[in-house]
Amino acid sequence: MDRKWKVAPGFGAVVLMLLGHLTSALEVPLDPKVLEGLPQPPTIMLQSPKNYIFDPRENIVIHCEAKGKPHPSFSWTRNGTHFDVEKDSKVLMKPSSGTLVIDISGEKAEAYEGTYQCTAHNEHGTALSNNIVIRQSRSPLWSKERNEAIVVQKGVPLVLQCRPPMGLPPPVIFWMDHIFQRLPLNERVSQSLNGDLYFSNILPEDTRSDYICYARFPHTQTIQQKQPISITVLDNNPVGERRPRFMAPLGSSSNTMVLRGDVLELECIAEGLPTPGISWRKESGELPSSRMSLHNFQKTLKIVDVTEDDAGDYCCTAANNLGSVNHIIKVTVKAAPFWISAPRNLILAPNETDILTCRVGGEPKPKISWSINGVPIENAPQDVSRKVEEDTVTLSSVQTGSSAVYQCNASNEFGYLLANAFVSVLAEPPRVLTSPNKLYQVITNSPALLDCATFGSPIPIITWFKDSQTSIKSGDPYVIHENGTLEIHVAQPLNSGKYTCIATNSLGVRENSVVLEVKEPTRIMRQPEYKVVQRSSDAVFECHVKHDPSLIPTVTWLKDSGELPDDERFVVDADSLTIKDVIQEDEGTYTCIMNTTLDQDSASAMLTVVEATPPPPISYEEPDPPKDLELTDQSERSVQLTWIPGDEHNSPTQKFLIQYEDLLHQPGVWLNMSEVDGSSTTAHLNLSPYVYYSFRVRALNHVGYSLPSQPSHQYRTNPAAPDENPSDVQAGGTEPNNLVVSWMPLTGFQSNGPGLQYKVLWRQRDVEQEWSSETVANVSQFVLTGTPTFVPYEVKVQAENTYGSGPEPEVVQGYSGEDLPLSAPDNVQVMVHNSTVAEVHWEPVSSPTVRGKLEGYKVYYQRERGLQETEVQAEQQQQVLTFGGNRTDGRLPGLRPYSLYSLFVRVLNSRGEGPPSLNRTFETPEGVPGPPSFLEVINPNMDSLTLKWGPPHDNNGRLTGYTLKYQPVNTTNELGSAKVLTFPANKTSITLTELKSSTLYKFYFSAQTIKGSGPTVTEEAFTVMDTTHIQPSVETGKGPTEPPHPTSPITQSPRPPFHKVRPVGPAFGLVNTSVSEDGAVISWEYFGHHKNVFVEYTVENSKDDWKKESVNGSHSYMIKDLKPGTSYKVRVVARDQTDAAVHSTEEVLVTVPAVATRQVDIATQGWFIGLMCAIALLILVLLIVCFIKRNKGGKYPVKEKEDAHQDPEIQPMKEDDGTFGEYRSMESDTEDHKPLKGSRTPSNGTVRRDESDDSLVDYGEGGDGQFNEDGSFIGQYSGKKEKDTHEGNESSEAPSPVNAMNSFV
């Protein structure tokens, strides 16, 4: 059970001093057996949302569920006064619950609107629900209006207002035509957030008479429409191109407020010609990419889950090739109250102390008020044990009978939070909730968690014992958690046993025992192997497992991560999988999974199936193994081995390999010993002492080695003294007072006998003394302690066994351990060579003070500050240079000019560094400055532009000024005459005038100190092109005027938009196209230097690759062999192998006119005239018949009525025949607000459901018609089957709105 100390920050010390002690709060256990006898104040478990909008056709259900001991009773208030449920026959409260069900059928639904609050009460306290505001959904009718026809000139902006009636909740808006087809939206035509339709510039194709705004009300599932709007676009006086201007919002700035956690939607819609594009940025930071999205063709910026960091200025920019305009939206983020720390239920023992905290956030700061059992705490009876301070209630020395429910209410102008927290005062002896003698099983090396869940008041103290005698304390390998759980981080078999936990408080003691078993892990020892088998043969995968004897593994085989095919050819055994009569489909990856109740292991292998091939005429195989091995000529150190070769299988034996097994030292391991020619059947083998030999032979031919022969009889050699000493003997110290001698030990094979030992001998070099020695066994090093620091020694190591010593060992030199140097270098001096290099000198330390091998000297230096700065900069990075050997000087490169540096020097040996020398400081002189931090071109015009720059990041001295050099660049990349200007150090921009229009200029800019100029930064930019020579964009063969003569080029695209800084490389200007009988002629302006220029073209709307034709050195080109009557996309592209960038013009559209063919004019043929007359007569007869039949029914198709009356309401279908209801007379004022046929409309204008209600839902196929979440209809409208035969002829079919609305949001 969790136990947590909960003390208000800064308040705990006062409580401790005044009230003695503060205990931790109990968690309420979930065990029903524990809860059964515990009293508990009420707790609200379920309640309706704070804002509840109900459908007037359904019952109102207001939820209120609570628990407590005893079970609470419920009551309600409405609009702040008691609501007597029993007096209203329409209101029912569910049994054992506070949930209200209000039957509003036949009643006025608005009579039950209001603010409701539920109260749950028992003898231990009272809990309150939130204030639940109940409101009825509404879908009012559209007000009657007549829209005047709109006549505008081409190119002007236009707004069509929707202004739907306000509903509850608000309706969803969309625009359609009279046949319920959604109007296309794009960058030019868009719908705003309030539903209005915006045209950035209107075009002739926008002419139509049926712009209709529809409003869908979600709760009542009704759709209403506005009167159609007619637009006629004239082309006799079109409006020309113009810069962008915002249509919404107006002005240069606006303000909006959003609540924390809500969705922020910002909208910018602009007009202009060409249509402007919209972009967004945040002035004082980055847009939150993970929560941000753009909609409505970039015109709407949407940010979800708003935080306080989203406040600030958002700038939307509308731009076309004539300019741009900005609008700033200032966003303010407020916050309804939100929880930081809600109050928690407390279970306290008598005389304990604790606190309730109610911490909330919000903007503005919420006001916090407390209640107890639903009564404001200031009106409750005084209690000296209770103290309220803003968001904290302190309960001191609580007594039995003081249980209660506390309410915390936090509110500001944007909302409120209400939380209930009960305080239950209990005195309970300990209870252990964990089942007795529970068995825990874990795998070795995995963690084990032994539970000891308890309950008691006061909180019990938990102690653990192992095997009923060993007390367990927290520490490796055990951890006792705060909730009493005992954790063993890495369980081992020795941790198995019986564990007992004891829970103790002032009222009693309880104990419980559990058992832990630590099992061996499950491991696959022989894994399945990759198989290549022939079709129709068998494949066998092995899978042998090792597991704990008490765990029974189950094997599962998978094929390609799925189950094995249900085929009897797959045979699964305990340790293998056999696939019989393999087919091609059996290829794949097979996985063996061994599962136990505690763990599992798996291994996989692939199966490859190949075609069966006929046997070759001659079979070549490995030779059979040799046989009949025999040992002869046996001696102490040699033996003769003979054998009989096996069958060679059509491939001669090339050699024989003799292997041996040392049964004494390495049983089961076969090692290569010797090789003999394939024609030989004997081998003379040299042997070592004290080895139990077995021999075997393998034969090799060009196919491979044979299997090994059967082993020979065992042959044992007698022990002897070692033949060799340990190798790789080394001597060196690891500590200042020791010498470590290490070596590579002999193997058992090399020992030559039992009792192998090593005799270590040592003496100090250059000192007259005898060898000292020590004999050790079963180790590979010897540590000699008490040696002087860094003294040379001679050492040697000799092998010995029971039968004698090895040969005389070699002497190895080594030094005892080093210690840190004692002294620091003296007389440290610094010589500054220039602004970036200094030289440091020092006097070397004496050899005895080094106390080890001199590795060199380390110079530590760091920049303290620039000389122009007055304070030392914090956290300067220290730099270190190491100068090897006995050096007395060194150079410090890479210094920063005009700076103050400090340094010190340490001596270095293999052990580490000595003490530092005295600190020295030095200054570096001024140097040339770094490059300017930036250089950019702004405000380019036809004959002028402005340069703006920033000072260098590193002045490296006192800045004296700047130098600017600039010159024009012509179309062949030749530089014109240069001009040079100088500026003082405090200047940051300059406007250059008298420049040539449409010309590329190159700028070179640098900063100066007294030491000279720093690095130059360059930039290139164009002046603005004279637009008076640019022709309007016209597509060949289209437009309001006649196409020009083929010899007159047609401007297909305006010049590219001008950027602040023109990129270095190709720059394309005006692109012209014209079409003649021979092909399409493309001409362009080109300012680049690239040599590889191409004209690329492809058929419009085709996925074919672009065709490419080289046009190097030319500024025009004719594309031939184009298909007549086809439109092509054309562009000019420049590439350079040395430049990864590709430069291209905008794509232009070229249409090749269709070739006129000679055809006979059938309009003058007699047979054609006769046929047309017959068809016209037939159509006239059909129209007369239809007119007569229609007049008999007295009904009109909905399509005709819409054309004739343009009624704003979509009427429901008639219940009897599935048609749309009759449209009312335009002259009848009394029927302006008639309800839909077959439905009832209450006095407030809402639609109500009863036994004969008729909504759009009822007309879906199969009775399943409904709305999707996005507001679209599901299914199609279809008339119900005719109920009366006499009404059969009254059905008329109208265009279905459902298909049109299926895609609407």
JSON list of N, CA and C in Angstrom, two decimals, residues 1266-1291:
[
{"chain": "A", "resi": 1266, "resn": "GLN", "atom": "N", "xyz": [-28.63, 7.98, -41.90]},
{"chain": "A", "resi": 1266, "resn": "GLN", "atom": "CA", "xyz": [-28.16, 8.75, -40.74]},
{"chain": "A", "resi": 1266, "resn": "GLN", "atom": "C", "xyz": [-27.06, 9.67, -41.18]},
{"chain": "A", "resi": 1267, "resn": "PHE", "atom": "N", "xyz": [-26.65, 10.50, -40.22]},
{"chain": "A", "resi": 1267, "resn": "PHE", "atom": "CA", "xyz": [-25.56, 11.44, -40.51]},
{"chain": "A", "resi": 1267, "resn": "PHE", "atom": "C", "xyz": [-24.24, 10.84, -40.07]},
{"chain": "A", "resi": 1268, "resn": "ASN", "atom": "N", "xyz": [-23.23, 11.07, -40.89]},
{"chain": "A", "resi": 1268, "resn": "ASN", "atom": "CA", "xyz": [-21.87, 10.76, -40.45]},
{"chain": "A", "resi": 1268, "resn": "ASN", "atom": "C", "xyz": [-21.42, 11.79, -39.44]},
{"chain": "A", "resi": 1269, "resn": "GLU", "atom": "N", "xyz": [-20.21, 11.54, -38.80]},
{"chain": "A", "resi": 1269, "resn": "GLU", "atom": "CA", "xyz": [-19.67, 12.52, -37.86]},
{"chain": "A", "resi": 1269, "resn": "GLU", "atom": "C", "xyz": [-19.32, 13.83, -38.54]},
{"chain": "A", "resi": 1270, "resn": "ASP", "atom": "N", "xyz": [-18.99, 13.76, -39.82]},
{"chain": "A", "resi": 1270, "resn": "ASP", "atom": "CA", "xyz": [-18.63, 15.00, -40.51]},
{"chain": "A", "resi": 1270, "resn": "ASP", "atom": "C", "xyz": [-19.85, 15.73, -41.04]},
{"chain": "A", "resi": 1271, "resn": "GLY", "atom": "N", "xyz": [-21.05, 15.24, -40.75]},
{"chain": "A", "resi": 1271, "resn": "GLY", "atom": "CA", "xyz": [-22.26, 15.94, -41.14]},
{"chain": "A", "resi": 1271, "resn": "GLY", "atom": "C", "xyz": [-22.85, 15.46, -42.44]},
{"chain": "A", "resi": 1272, "resn": "SER", "atom": "N", "xyz": [-22.23, 14.47, -43.11]},
{"chain": "A", "resi": 1272, "resn": "SER", "atom": "CA", "xyz": [-22.78, 14.01, -44.38]},
{"chain": "A", "resi": 1272, "resn": "SER", "atom": "C", "xyz": [-23.84, 12.95, -44.13]},
{"chain": "A", "resi": 1273, "resn": "PHE", "atom": "N", "xyz": [-24.70, 12.75, -45.14]},
{"chain": "A", "resi": 1273, "resn": "PHE", "atom": "CA", "xyz": [-25.71, 11.70, -45.04]},
{"chain": "A", "resi": 1273, "resn": "PHE", "atom": "C", "xyz": [-25.09, 10.36, -45.33]},
{"chain": "A", "resi": 1274, "resn": "ILE", "atom": "N", "xyz": [-25.65, 9.30, -44.72]},
{"chain": "A", "resi": 1274, "resn": "ILE", "atom": "CA", "xyz": [-25.24, 7.94, -45.02]},
{"chain": "A", "resi": 1274, "resn": "ILE", "atom": "C", "xyz": [-26.34, 7.32, -45.86]},
{"chain": "A", "resi": 1275, "resn": "GLY", "atom": "N", "xyz": [-25.95, 6.70, -46.98]},
{"chain": "A", "resi": 1275, "resn": "GLY", "atom": "CA", "xyz": [-26.94, 6.11, -47.86]},
{"chain": "A", "resi": 1275, "resn": "GLY", "atom": "C", "xyz": [-27.52, 7.14, -48.80]},
{"chain": "A", "resi": 1276, "resn": "GLN", "atom": "N", "xyz": [-28.62, 6.81, -49.45]},
{"chain": "A", "resi": 1276, "resn": "GLN", "atom": "CA", "xyz": [-29.27, 7.72, -50.38]},
{"chain": "A", "resi": 1276, "resn": "GLN", "atom": "C", "xyz": [-30.72, 7.89, -49.96]},
{"chain": "A", "resi": 1277, "resn": "TYR", "atom": "N", "xyz": [-31.28, 9.04, -50.36]},
{"chain": "A", "resi": 1277, "resn": "TYR", "atom": "CA", "xyz": [-32.72, 9.19, -50.20]},
{"chain": "A", "resi": 1277, "resn": "TYR", "atom": "C", "xyz": [-33.42, 8.22, -51.16]},
{"chain": "A", "resi": 1278, "resn": "SER", "atom": "N", "xyz": [-34.37, 7.50, -50.67]},
{"chain": "A", "resi": 1278, "resn": "SER", "atom": "CA", "xyz": [-35.19, 6.69, -51.56]},
{"chain": "A", "resi": 1278, "resn": "SER", "atom": "C", "xyz": [-36.60, 6.68, -51.01]},
{"chain": "A", "resi": 1279, "resn": "GLY", "atom": "N", "xyz": [-37.57, 6.79, -51.86]},
{"chain": "A", "resi": 1279, "resn": "GLY", "atom": "CA", "xyz": [-38.95, 6.85, -51.39]},
{"chain": "A", "resi": 1279, "resn": "GLY", "atom": "C", "xyz": [-39.38, 5.57, -50.72]},
{"chain": "A", "resi": 1280, "resn": "LYS", "atom": "N", "xyz": [-40.21, 5.69, -49.68]},
{"chain": "A", "resi": 1280, "resn": "LYS", "atom": "CA", "xyz": [-40.76, 4.50, -49.06]},
{"chain": "A", "resi": 1280, "resn": "LYS", "atom": "C", "xyz": [-41.74, 3.83, -50.02]},
{"chain": "A", "resi": 1281, "resn": "LYS", "atom": "N", "xyz": [-41.91, 2.51, -49.82]},
{"chain": "A", "resi": 1281, "resn": "LYS", "atom": "CA", "xyz": [-42.82, 1.80, -50.71]},
{"chain": "A", "resi": 1281, "resn": "LYS", "atom": "C", "xyz": [-44.23, 2.35, -50.54]},
{"chain": "A", "resi": 1282, "resn": "GLU", "atom": "N", "xyz": [-44.96, 2.37, -51.66]},
{"chain": "A", "resi": 1282, "resn": "GLU", "atom": "CA", "xyz": [-46.28, 2.98, -51.66]},
{"chain": "A", "resi": 1282, "resn": "GLU", "atom": "C", "xyz": [-47.22, 2.20, -50.74]},
{"chain": "A", "resi": 1283, "resn": "LYS", "atom": "N", "xyz": [-47.92, 2.98, -49.89]},
{"chain": "A", "resi": 1283, "resn": "LYS", "atom": "CA", "xyz": [-48.87, 2.37, -48.97]},
{"chain": "A", "resi": 1283, "resn": "LYS", "atom": "C", "xyz": [-50.25, 2.22, -49.60]},
{"chain": "A", "resi": 1284, "resn": "ASP", "atom": "N", "xyz": [-50.61, 3.16, -50.49]},
{"chain": "A", "resi": 1284, "resn": "ASP", "atom": "CA", "xyz": [-51.94, 3.13, -51.11]},
{"chain": "A", "resi": 1284, "resn": "ASP", "atom": "C", "xyz": [-51.77, 3.12, -52.61]},
{"chain": "A", "resi": 1285, "resn": "THR", "atom": "N", "xyz": [-52.50, 2.26, -53.27]},
{"chain": "A", "resi": 1285, "resn": "THR", "atom": "CA", "xyz": [-52.34, 2.13, -54.72]},
{"chain": "A", "resi": 1285, "resn": "THR", "atom": "C", "xyz": [-52.84, 3.36, -55.44]},
{"chain": "A", "resi": 1286, "resn": "HIS", "atom": "N", "xyz": [-53.80, 4.08, -54.85]},
{"chain": "A", "resi": 1286, "resn": "HIS", "atom": "CA", "xyz": [-54.33, 5.23, -55.56]},
{"chain": "A", "resi": 1286, "resn": "HIS", "atom": "C", "xyz": [-53.33, 6.37, -55.56]},
{"chain": "A", "resi": 1287, "resn": "GLU", "atom": "N", "xyz": [-52.26, 6.29, -54.77]},
{"chain": "A", "resi": 1287, "resn": "GLU", "atom": "CA", "xyz": [-51.26, 7.36, -54.76]},
{"chain": "A", "resi": 1287, "resn": "GLU", "atom": "C", "xyz": [-50.06, 7.01, -55.62]},
{"chain": "A", "resi": 1288, "resn": "GLY", "atom": "N", "xyz": [-50.12, 5.94, -56.32]},
{"chain": "A", "resi": 1288, "resn": "GLY", "atom": "CA", "xyz": [-48.96, 5.48, -57.07]},
{"chain": "A", "resi": 1288, "resn": "GLY", "atom": "C", "xyz": [-48.50, 6.44, -58.13]},
{"chain": "A", "resi": 1289, "resn": "ASN", "atom": "N", "xyz": [-49.41, 7.17, -58.76]},
{"chain": "A", "resi": 1289, "resn": "ASN", "atom": "CA", "xyz": [-49.01, 8.08, -59.83]},
{"chain": "A", "resi": 1289, "resn": "ASN", "atom": "C", "xyz": [-48.55, 9.42, -59.33]},
{"chain": "A", "resi": 1290, "resn": "GLU", "atom": "N", "xyz": [-48.58, 9.62, -58.01]},
{"chain": "A", "resi": 1290, "resn": "GLU", "atom": "CA", "xyz": [-48.18, 10.94, -57.50]},
{"chain": "A", "resi": 1290, "resn": "GLU", "atom": "C", "xyz": [-46.70, 11.04, -57.22]},
{"chain": "A", "resi": 1291, "resn": "SER", "atom": "N", "xyz": [-46.01, 9.94, -57.38]},
{"chain": "A", "resi": 1291, "resn": "SER", "atom": "CA", "xyz": [-44.57, 9.97, -57.08]},
{"chain": "A", "resi": 1291, "resn": "SER", "atom": "C", "xyz": [-43.81, 10.57, -58.22]}
]
